[in-house]
Amino acid sequence: MSLSSRTIVVVLCFLFVLAPCLTKATTDGVVQAGGCDSHMFNNGKHFRSCINLPVLDSFLHFSYVRETGVLDVAYRHTKIESSSWIAWGINPTSKGMKGAQTLLAYRNSTTGLMRAYTSSINGYSTMLQEGPLSFHVTQLSAEYLNGDMTIFATIVLPSNTTVVNHLWQDGPLKEGDRLGMHAMSGDHLKSMATLDLLSGQVTATKVANGNVLLVKRIHGIVNAVCWGILMPIGAMAARYMRTYQGLDPMWFYIHIGFQTTGYFVGLLGGLGTAIYMAKHTGMRSTPHTVIGLFLFALGFLQILALKARPDKDHKYRKYWNWYHHTMGYVVIVLSVYNIYKGLAILQPGSLWKIAYTVIISAIGLFAIVMEILQFNKRWGSLCFKKAEDLEADQSVSNV
């Protein structure tokens, strides 16, 4: 083989090796360009700048005139279901949700037409009701096409404005076209940034998101341990230890210790972190919140019931036992259910859910084993009494 032939073979091999990399780079560039700069709107609008926002599959197209403060904007959210709402806004006073002047849009579930409106967010418990903004907005419209939902608007900012705090969000559309609460974890807590209207540079905002996420994890861990582990163990101590005479009154103190620790630590850590989150992220009447407040109320009633506990020989003691035991089991069942609701909201990762499932399953398995072992002690006397009654009735009938 000649030298030229060898050179050609080497070059071909080199190109063969680099071909996948070159193809990938070219493809990525096309996808990026198609996602932002080369996107064409059906209404024929064109914008001088386009930004690929860091989270929630969103893009911001805009044209800005510094001297007049006129900002033509199109917020486009891709890969979104038609049964969702989207929002984009500017916060002229601070970084974050409170004080944001927002544009919202959703698709009417009955007519299929898009609706766009404005909403000024004055607090974290907002329902995103329609209202005027602190700046003038014209030509507000929206469209939904091929999984892309877009809001168009012309905003008049104070002249010579160069940098704004903006945020964007999406959430579910509920029955009756009510705007449901957006997710409270992951990218939904990162969808805010500082936008330079002249250069187009976006700087991610990290205000209280890290603290809120940490508080959420503390809230989940404290409540899972207190309500989902200590409470069931305390209940089992009262149910299974009391059948052994040598453990009386030890079982009572163990029961009281676990239940009071679970309640008061859950009250301070769980309710305290919930109040913090309500202050910084808002609180809605979600099932998780309602069940949590209901559990705190039931726990407080259980503590009050101890003050009204009759003596063992009192004729009303059995009724008190029925009430106390029933409320206790209701608290445990609701606690476990609400912990899984909280995990679904927090989305900390599958490992956390698996860990709690293993723990609560072990507790449940232990309870089943103890029920089997103590069946005769717990139910034997009742069965024996029924057998005696049947024999007595048989004797009477024979006579």
Short mmCIF file of C-alpha atoms in Angstrom, two decimals:
data_model
loop_
_atom_site.label_atom_id
_atom_site.label_comp_id
_atom_site.label_asym_id
_atom_site.label_seq_id
_atom_site.Cartn_x
_atom_site.Cartn_y
_atom_site.Cartn_z
CA MET A 1 0.00 0.00 0.00
CA SER A 2 1.38 3.44 -1.01
CA LEU A 3 1.84 6.35 1.34
CA SER A 4 -1.10 8.27 -0.16
CA SER A 5 -3.39 5.28 0.25
CA ARG A 6 -2.40 4.91 3.89
CA THR A 7 -3.07 8.61 4.44
CA ILE A 8 -6.55 8.30 2.94
CA VAL A 9 -7.35 5.28 5.16
CA VAL A 10 -6.17 7.11 8.29
CA VAL A 11 -8.27 10.18 7.42
CA LEU A 12 -11.37 8.06 6.76
CA CYS A 13 -10.93 6.22 10.09
CA PHE A 14 -10.52 9.56 11.87
CA LEU A 15 -13.71 10.92 10.31
CA PHE A 16 -15.55 7.70 11.15
CA VAL A 17 -14.64 8.11 14.82
CA LEU A 18 -15.60 11.80 14.95
CA ALA A 19 -18.81 11.45 12.92
CA PRO A 20 -21.12 10.66 15.89
CA CYS A 21 -19.75 13.60 17.89
CA LEU A 22 -20.12 16.00 14.98
CA THR A 23 -23.64 14.75 14.28
CA LYS A 24 -24.65 15.15 17.92
CA ALA A 25 -23.24 18.67 18.11
CA THR A 26 -25.05 19.69 14.93
CA THR A 27 -28.32 18.14 16.12
CA ASP A 28 -28.10 19.85 19.51
CA GLY A 29 -27.53 23.18 17.83
CA VAL A 30 -30.58 22.70 15.62
CA VAL A 31 -32.75 21.72 18.60
CA GLN A 32 -31.60 24.71 20.59
CA ALA A 33 -32.18 27.07 17.72
CA GLY A 34 -35.59 25.57 17.01
CA GLY A 35 -36.52 25.89 20.65
CA CYS A 36 -35.78 29.62 20.82
CA ASP A 37 -34.35 31.78 18.03
CA SER A 38 -35.93 30.11 15.01
CA HIS A 39 -39.40 29.67 16.52
CA MET A 40 -42.15 31.18 14.40
CA PHE A 41 -45.42 32.35 15.94
CA ASN A 42 -48.71 31.84 14.12
CA ASN A 43 -49.72 35.48 14.63
CA GLY A 44 -46.59 36.60 12.79
CA LYS A 45 -45.03 38.38 15.73
CA HIS A 46 -41.25 38.75 15.85
CA PHE A 47 -39.02 39.58 18.81
CA ARG A 48 -35.44 40.80 18.93
CA SER A 49 -34.37 38.63 21.86
CA CYS A 50 -35.10 35.11 23.06
CA ILE A 51 -34.03 33.37 26.26
CA ASN A 52 -34.14 29.70 27.15
CA LEU A 53 -35.31 29.86 30.76
CA PRO A 54 -33.46 27.46 33.10
CA VAL A 55 -36.45 25.43 34.32
CA LEU A 56 -39.99 24.34 33.40
CA ASP A 57 -39.33 23.99 29.64
CA SER A 58 -39.97 27.68 29.09
CA PHE A 59 -38.78 30.42 26.73
CA LEU A 60 -39.06 34.19 26.88
CA HIS A 61 -39.23 36.16 23.63
CA PHE A 62 -39.11 39.94 23.98
CA SER A 63 -38.33 43.29 22.39
CA TYR A 64 -37.54 46.26 24.62
CA VAL A 65 -37.19 50.01 24.05
CA ARG A 66 -35.29 51.50 26.95
CA GLU A 67 -36.25 55.12 26.31
CA THR A 68 -40.00 54.46 26.44
CA GLY A 69 -40.02 51.40 28.70
CA VAL A 70 -42.20 49.48 26.22
CA LEU A 71 -41.65 45.73 26.53
CA ASP A 72 -43.23 43.39 23.98
CA VAL A 73 -43.10 39.90 25.45
CA ALA A 74 -44.13 36.35 24.64
CA TYR A 75 -43.78 33.78 27.39
CA ARG A 76 -43.86 30.29 25.87
CA HIS A 77 -44.19 27.11 27.93
CA THR A 78 -43.51 23.93 25.95
CA LYS A 79 -44.48 20.32 26.64
CA ILE A 80 -47.52 21.28 28.71
CA GLU A 81 -50.96 19.70 28.88
CA SER A 82 -54.02 21.66 27.79
CA SER A 83 -55.49 21.14 31.26
CA SER A 84 -52.87 23.44 32.80
CA TRP A 85 -52.38 27.12 33.46
CA ILE A 86 -49.22 29.15 32.94
CA ALA A 87 -48.03 32.44 34.36
CA TRP A 88 -45.21 34.90 33.85
CA GLY A 89 -44.66 38.05 35.82
CA ILE A 90 -42.39 40.85 36.95
CA ASN A 91 -41.86 41.72 40.59
CA PRO A 92 -41.03 45.44 40.80
CA THR A 93 -40.52 45.47 44.57
CA SER A 94 -38.64 42.29 45.55
CA LYS A 95 -37.43 38.88 44.47
CA GLY A 96 -40.06 36.19 44.77
CA MET A 97 -43.77 35.63 44.46
CA LYS A 98 -45.16 38.26 46.85
CA GLY A 99 -45.66 41.51 45.00
CA ALA A 100 -45.40 39.97 41.52
CA GLN A 101 -47.40 41.50 38.67
CA THR A 102 -48.36 38.49 36.59
CA LEU A 103 -49.84 37.50 33.26
CA LEU A 104 -51.83 34.25 33.32
CA ALA A 105 -53.44 32.05 30.70
CA TYR A 106 -55.33 28.79 30.47
CA ARG A 107 -57.51 26.93 28.01
CA ASN A 108 -61.24 26.89 28.72
CA SER A 109 -62.26 23.27 29.26
CA THR A 110 -65.69 23.81 27.69
CA THR A 111 -65.08 26.03 24.68
CA GLY A 112 -61.42 25.19 24.08
CA LEU A 113 -60.63 28.91 23.77
CA MET A 114 -57.66 30.49 25.49
CA ARG A 115 -58.17 33.05 28.24
CA ALA A 116 -55.47 35.49 29.31
CA TYR A 117 -55.71 37.96 32.18
CA THR A 118 -53.64 39.85 34.74
CA SER A 119 -53.30 39.29 38.48
CA SER A 120 -51.42 41.20 41.16
CA ILE A 121 -50.10 38.84 43.84
CA ASN A 122 -50.32 40.55 47.22
CA GLY A 123 -49.67 37.51 49.40
CA TYR A 124 -48.73 33.84 49.40
CA SER A 125 -52.35 32.73 49.88
CA THR A 126 -53.43 34.28 46.59
CA MET A 127 -56.03 32.54 44.46
CA LEU A 128 -54.67 34.32 41.34
CA GLN A 129 -57.85 36.28 40.91
CA GLU A 130 -58.12 38.77 38.05
CA GLY A 131 -57.06 42.34 38.75
CA PRO A 132 -55.09 45.33 37.43
CA LEU A 133 -51.30 45.53 37.60
CA SER A 134 -49.07 48.33 38.78
CA PHE A 135 -48.01 48.99 35.18
CA HIS A 136 -49.96 49.35 31.95
CA VAL A 137 -50.63 46.18 29.90
CA THR A 138 -52.06 46.06 26.38
CA GLN A 139 -52.52 43.50 23.58
CA LEU A 140 -52.85 40.66 26.07
CA SER A 141 -53.62 37.32 24.41
CA ALA A 142 -52.70 33.65 24.53
CA GLU A 143 -52.53 30.60 22.29
CA TYR A 144 -52.13 26.85 22.67
CA LEU A 145 -50.64 24.90 19.78
CA ASN A 146 -48.91 21.51 19.61
CA GLY A 147 -48.26 21.35 23.34
CA ASP A 148 -46.95 24.94 23.53
CA MET A 149 -48.89 27.50 25.57
CA THR A 150 -47.91 31.12 25.01
CA ILE A 151 -48.85 34.48 26.54
CA PHE A 152 -48.44 37.64 24.44
CA ALA A 153 -48.50 41.14 25.94
CA THR A 154 -47.13 44.64 25.69
CA ILE A 155 -46.00 46.08 29.01
CA VAL A 156 -45.06 49.68 29.76
CA LEU A 157 -42.32 49.80 32.40
CA PRO A 158 -40.76 52.93 33.89
CA SER A 159 -38.43 54.46 31.30
CA ASN A 160 -34.75 53.51 31.46
CA THR A 161 -35.53 50.27 33.31
CA THR A 162 -32.76 47.81 32.53
CA VAL A 163 -33.05 44.93 35.03
CA VAL A 164 -36.21 43.27 36.35
CA ASN A 165 -37.02 40.40 38.68
CA HIS A 166 -39.20 37.96 36.77
CA LEU A 167 -40.78 34.61 37.58
CA TRP A 168 -42.75 31.98 35.71
CA GLN A 169 -44.92 29.07 36.79
CA ASP A 170 -47.44 26.42 35.77
CA GLY A 171 -50.08 24.42 37.57
CA PRO A 172 -53.11 22.17 37.10
CA LEU A 173 -56.52 23.35 35.97
CA LYS A 174 -59.22 21.90 38.20
CA GLU A 175 -62.94 21.38 37.76
CA GLY A 176 -64.78 24.51 36.78
CA ASP A 177 -61.58 25.99 35.33
CA ARG A 178 -60.26 26.79 38.78
CA LEU A 179 -56.51 27.32 38.98
CA GLY A 180 -55.00 24.64 41.19
CA MET A 181 -51.92 25.12 43.30
CA HIS A 182 -48.61 24.59 41.54
CA ALA A 183 -46.15 21.97 42.79
CA MET A 184 -44.19 22.97 45.89
CA SER A 185 -40.95 21.22 45.08
CA GLY A 186 -38.24 20.81 42.48
CA ASP A 187 -38.11 23.21 39.54
CA HIS A 188 -41.32 24.94 40.63
CA LEU A 189 -39.35 26.53 43.47
CA LYS A 190 -36.55 27.60 41.14
CA SER A 191 -38.60 29.42 38.49
CA MET A 192 -37.46 32.96 39.25
CA ALA A 193 -34.51 35.00 38.07
CA THR A 194 -33.11 38.45 37.40
CA LEU A 195 -33.42 39.49 33.75
CA ASP A 196 -31.23 42.11 32.07
CA LEU A 197 -33.48 43.56 29.36
CA LEU A 198 -30.55 44.96 27.40
CA SER A 199 -28.14 42.03 27.33
CA GLY A 200 -30.71 39.27 27.83
CA GLN A 201 -28.65 37.74 30.64
CA VAL A 202 -30.60 35.70 33.21
CA THR A 203 -29.31 35.28 36.74
CA ALA A 204 -31.04 32.63 38.84
CA THR A 205 -32.56 33.91 42.06
CA LYS A 206 -31.79 32.02 45.23
CA VAL A 207 -33.67 33.90 47.90
CA ALA A 208 -35.44 31.65 50.32
CA ASN A 209 -35.82 28.54 48.17
CA GLY A 210 -32.98 26.73 49.90
CA ASN A 211 -34.31 27.58 53.33
CA VAL A 212 -37.86 26.64 52.39
CA LEU A 213 -36.71 23.31 50.98
CA LEU A 214 -34.74 22.60 54.16
CA VAL A 215 -37.75 23.50 56.31
CA LYS A 216 -39.93 21.22 54.21
CA ARG A 217 -37.58 18.32 54.78
CA ILE A 218 -37.50 19.01 58.51
CA HIS A 219 -41.29 19.19 58.49
CA GLY A 220 -41.54 15.84 56.73
CA ILE A 221 -38.96 14.07 58.92
CA VAL A 222 -40.37 15.41 62.22
CA ASN A 223 -43.95 14.50 61.36
CA ALA A 224 -43.02 11.10 59.94
CA VAL A 225 -41.09 10.18 63.10
CA CYS A 226 -43.55 11.66 65.59
CA TRP A 227 -46.91 10.83 64.05
CA GLY A 228 -45.95 7.91 61.84
CA ILE A 229 -43.55 6.00 64.13
CA LEU A 230 -43.74 7.10 67.79
CA MET A 231 -47.55 7.19 67.88
CA PRO A 232 -48.03 3.63 66.57
CA ILE A 233 -45.30 2.29 68.91
CA GLY A 234 -46.93 4.02 71.88
CA ALA A 235 -50.31 2.53 70.97
CA MET A 236 -48.80 -0.96 70.69
CA ALA A 237 -47.13 -0.57 74.10
CA ALA A 238 -50.54 0.04 75.68
CA ARG A 239 -52.23 -2.78 73.79
CA TYR A 240 -49.69 -5.58 74.12
CA MET A 241 -47.65 -4.85 77.27
CA ARG A 242 -50.65 -4.47 79.56
CA THR A 243 -51.57 -8.15 79.14
CA TYR A 244 -48.44 -9.08 81.15
CA GLN A 245 -48.90 -8.47 84.87
CA GLY A 246 -45.20 -7.87 85.46
CA LEU A 247 -45.26 -4.89 83.07
CA ASP A 248 -47.97 -3.01 84.94
CA PRO A 249 -47.76 0.05 85.28
CA MET A 250 -44.62 0.26 83.10
CA TRP A 251 -46.70 -0.02 79.93
CA PHE A 252 -48.69 3.03 80.97
CA TYR A 253 -45.63 5.26 81.37
CA ILE A 254 -44.15 4.01 78.10
CA HIS A 255 -47.46 4.69 76.37
CA ILE A 256 -47.71 8.20 77.82
CA GLY A 257 -44.06 8.89 77.05
CA PHE A 258 -44.29 7.95 73.37
CA GLN A 259 -47.63 9.66 72.77
CA THR A 260 -46.78 12.95 74.52
CA THR A 261 -43.34 13.08 72.89
CA GLY A 262 -44.85 12.43 69.49
CA TYR A 263 -47.54 15.06 69.97
CA PHE A 264 -45.49 17.91 71.45
CA VAL A 265 -42.41 17.42 69.25
CA GLY A 266 -44.76 17.19 66.28
CA LEU A 267 -46.52 20.32 67.52
CA LEU A 268 -43.32 22.33 67.83
CA GLY A 269 -41.44 20.92 64.84
CA GLY A 270 -44.28 19.92 62.56
CA LEU A 271 -46.74 22.75 63.11
CA GLY A 272 -43.94 25.28 63.53
CA THR A 273 -42.40 24.42 60.16
CA ALA A 274 -45.88 24.40 58.59
CA ILE A 275 -46.44 27.98 59.81
CA TYR A 276 -43.05 29.00 58.40
CA MET A 277 -43.91 27.49 55.02
CA ALA A 278 -47.34 29.14 55.05
CA LYS A 279 -45.65 32.50 55.63
CA HIS A 280 -43.07 32.08 52.87
CA THR A 281 -44.89 30.00 50.28
CA GLY A 282 -48.55 30.36 51.16
CA MET A 283 -51.03 27.87 52.60
CA ARG A 284 -53.98 26.43 50.75
CA SER A 285 -56.73 24.26 52.13
CA THR A 286 -55.29 21.10 50.59
CA PRO A 287 -56.30 17.68 51.98
CA HIS A 288 -52.82 17.33 53.49
CA THR A 289 -53.19 20.60 55.40
CA VAL A 290 -56.75 19.88 56.56
CA ILE A 291 -55.85 16.38 57.79
CA GLY A 292 -52.80 17.74 59.58
CA LEU A 293 -54.82 20.35 61.49
CA PHE A 294 -57.46 17.73 62.26
CA LEU A 295 -54.78 15.42 63.69
CA PHE A 296 -53.46 18.14 65.99
CA ALA A 297 -57.02 18.73 67.21
CA LEU A 298 -57.62 15.00 67.84
CA GLY A 299 -54.29 14.72 69.65
CA PHE A 300 -55.24 17.61 71.92
CA LEU A 301 -58.59 15.94 72.70
CA GLN A 302 -56.74 12.74 73.62
CA ILE A 303 -54.64 14.69 76.12
CA LEU A 304 -57.76 16.29 77.59
CA ALA A 305 -59.37 12.86 77.83
CA LEU A 306 -56.66 11.76 80.27
CA LYS A 307 -57.90 14.37 82.73
CA ALA A 308 -61.41 12.91 82.50
CA ARG A 309 -60.39 9.25 82.76
CA PRO A 310 -62.61 7.42 85.30
CA ASP A 311 -61.22 4.86 87.75
CA LYS A 312 -60.89 1.24 86.63
CA ASP A 313 -63.98 0.17 88.55
CA HIS A 314 -66.13 3.10 87.46
CA LYS A 315 -69.23 2.21 85.48
CA TYR A 316 -68.33 4.69 82.72
CA ARG A 317 -64.78 3.44 82.33
CA LYS A 318 -65.62 1.11 79.45
CA TYR A 319 -67.19 3.96 77.49
CA TRP A 320 -64.11 6.07 78.06
CA ASN A 321 -61.95 3.16 76.84
CA TRP A 322 -64.03 2.84 73.68
CA TYR A 323 -63.65 6.54 72.93
CA HIS A 324 -59.95 6.69 73.76
CA HIS A 325 -59.04 3.59 71.77
CA THR A 326 -61.16 4.56 68.74
CA MET A 327 -59.71 8.07 68.57
CA GLY A 328 -56.21 6.65 68.96
CA TYR A 329 -56.59 4.28 66.03
CA VAL A 330 -58.15 7.03 63.90
CA VAL A 331 -55.14 9.26 64.63
CA ILE A 332 -52.69 6.51 63.63
CA VAL A 333 -54.47 5.64 60.38
CA LEU A 334 -54.85 9.29 59.36
CA SER A 335 -51.24 10.01 60.31
CA VAL A 336 -49.85 7.28 58.08
CA TYR A 337 -52.12 8.33 55.23
CA ASN A 338 -51.14 11.99 55.60
CA ILE A 339 -47.44 11.15 55.66
CA TYR A 340 -47.77 9.55 52.24
CA LYS A 341 -49.71 12.60 51.07
CA GLY A 342 -46.84 14.77 52.29
CA LEU A 343 -44.27 12.62 50.53
CA ALA A 344 -46.21 13.02 47.30
CA ILE A 345 -46.11 16.80 47.73
CA LEU A 346 -42.49 17.06 48.83
CA GLN A 347 -41.17 14.50 46.32
CA PRO A 348 -37.90 13.92 48.19
CA GLY A 349 -37.02 10.83 46.18
CA SER A 350 -38.14 7.22 46.21
CA LEU A 351 -35.63 6.26 48.91
CA TRP A 352 -37.49 8.25 51.57
CA LYS A 353 -40.81 6.64 50.70
CA ILE A 354 -39.24 3.19 50.65
CA ALA A 355 -37.58 3.77 54.03
CA TYR A 356 -40.82 4.84 55.70
CA THR A 357 -42.74 2.01 54.06
CA VAL A 358 -40.24 -0.51 55.44
CA ILE A 359 -40.49 0.97 58.95
CA ILE A 360 -44.28 1.15 59.08
CA SER A 361 -44.53 -2.33 57.54
CA ALA A 362 -42.24 -3.71 60.26
CA ILE A 363 -44.43 -2.07 62.91
CA GLY A 364 -47.54 -3.52 61.29
CA LEU A 365 -45.99 -6.98 61.04
CA PHE A 366 -45.03 -6.87 64.71
CA ALA A 367 -48.62 -5.94 65.58
CA ILE A 368 -49.96 -8.90 63.59
CA VAL A 369 -47.57 -11.30 65.34
CA MET A 370 -48.58 -9.97 68.75
CA GLU A 371 -52.27 -10.29 67.89
CA ILE A 372 -51.70 -13.94 67.04
CA LEU A 373 -49.65 -14.63 70.18
CA GLN A 374 -52.11 -12.87 72.46
CA PHE A 375 -55.26 -14.14 70.84
CA ASN A 376 -56.14 -16.52 73.69
CA LYS A 377 -55.38 -13.94 76.36
CA ARG A 378 -57.37 -11.25 74.63
CA TRP A 379 -60.27 -13.18 73.16
CA GLY A 380 -60.10 -16.57 74.86
CA SER A 381 -62.22 -15.58 77.85
CA LEU A 382 -64.87 -14.12 75.58
CA CYS A 383 -65.04 -17.27 73.46
CA PHE A 384 -65.10 -19.44 76.57
CA LYS A 385 -67.93 -17.38 78.04
CA LYS A 386 -69.93 -17.70 74.84
CA ALA A 387 -69.42 -21.47 74.89
CA GLU A 388 -70.66 -21.63 78.50
CA ASP A 389 -73.72 -19.57 77.61
CA LEU A 390 -74.48 -21.89 74.71
CA GLU A 391 -74.20 -24.95 76.97
CA ALA A 392 -76.48 -23.33 79.54
CA ASP A 393 -79.07 -22.52 76.90
CA GLN A 394 -78.88 -26.09 75.61
CA SER A 395 -79.40 -27.48 79.11
CA VAL A 396 -82.44 -25.28 79.66
CA SER A 397 -83.94 -26.32 76.34
CA ASN A 398 -83.38 -29.99 77.19
CA VAL A 399 -85.14 -29.57 80.53
#
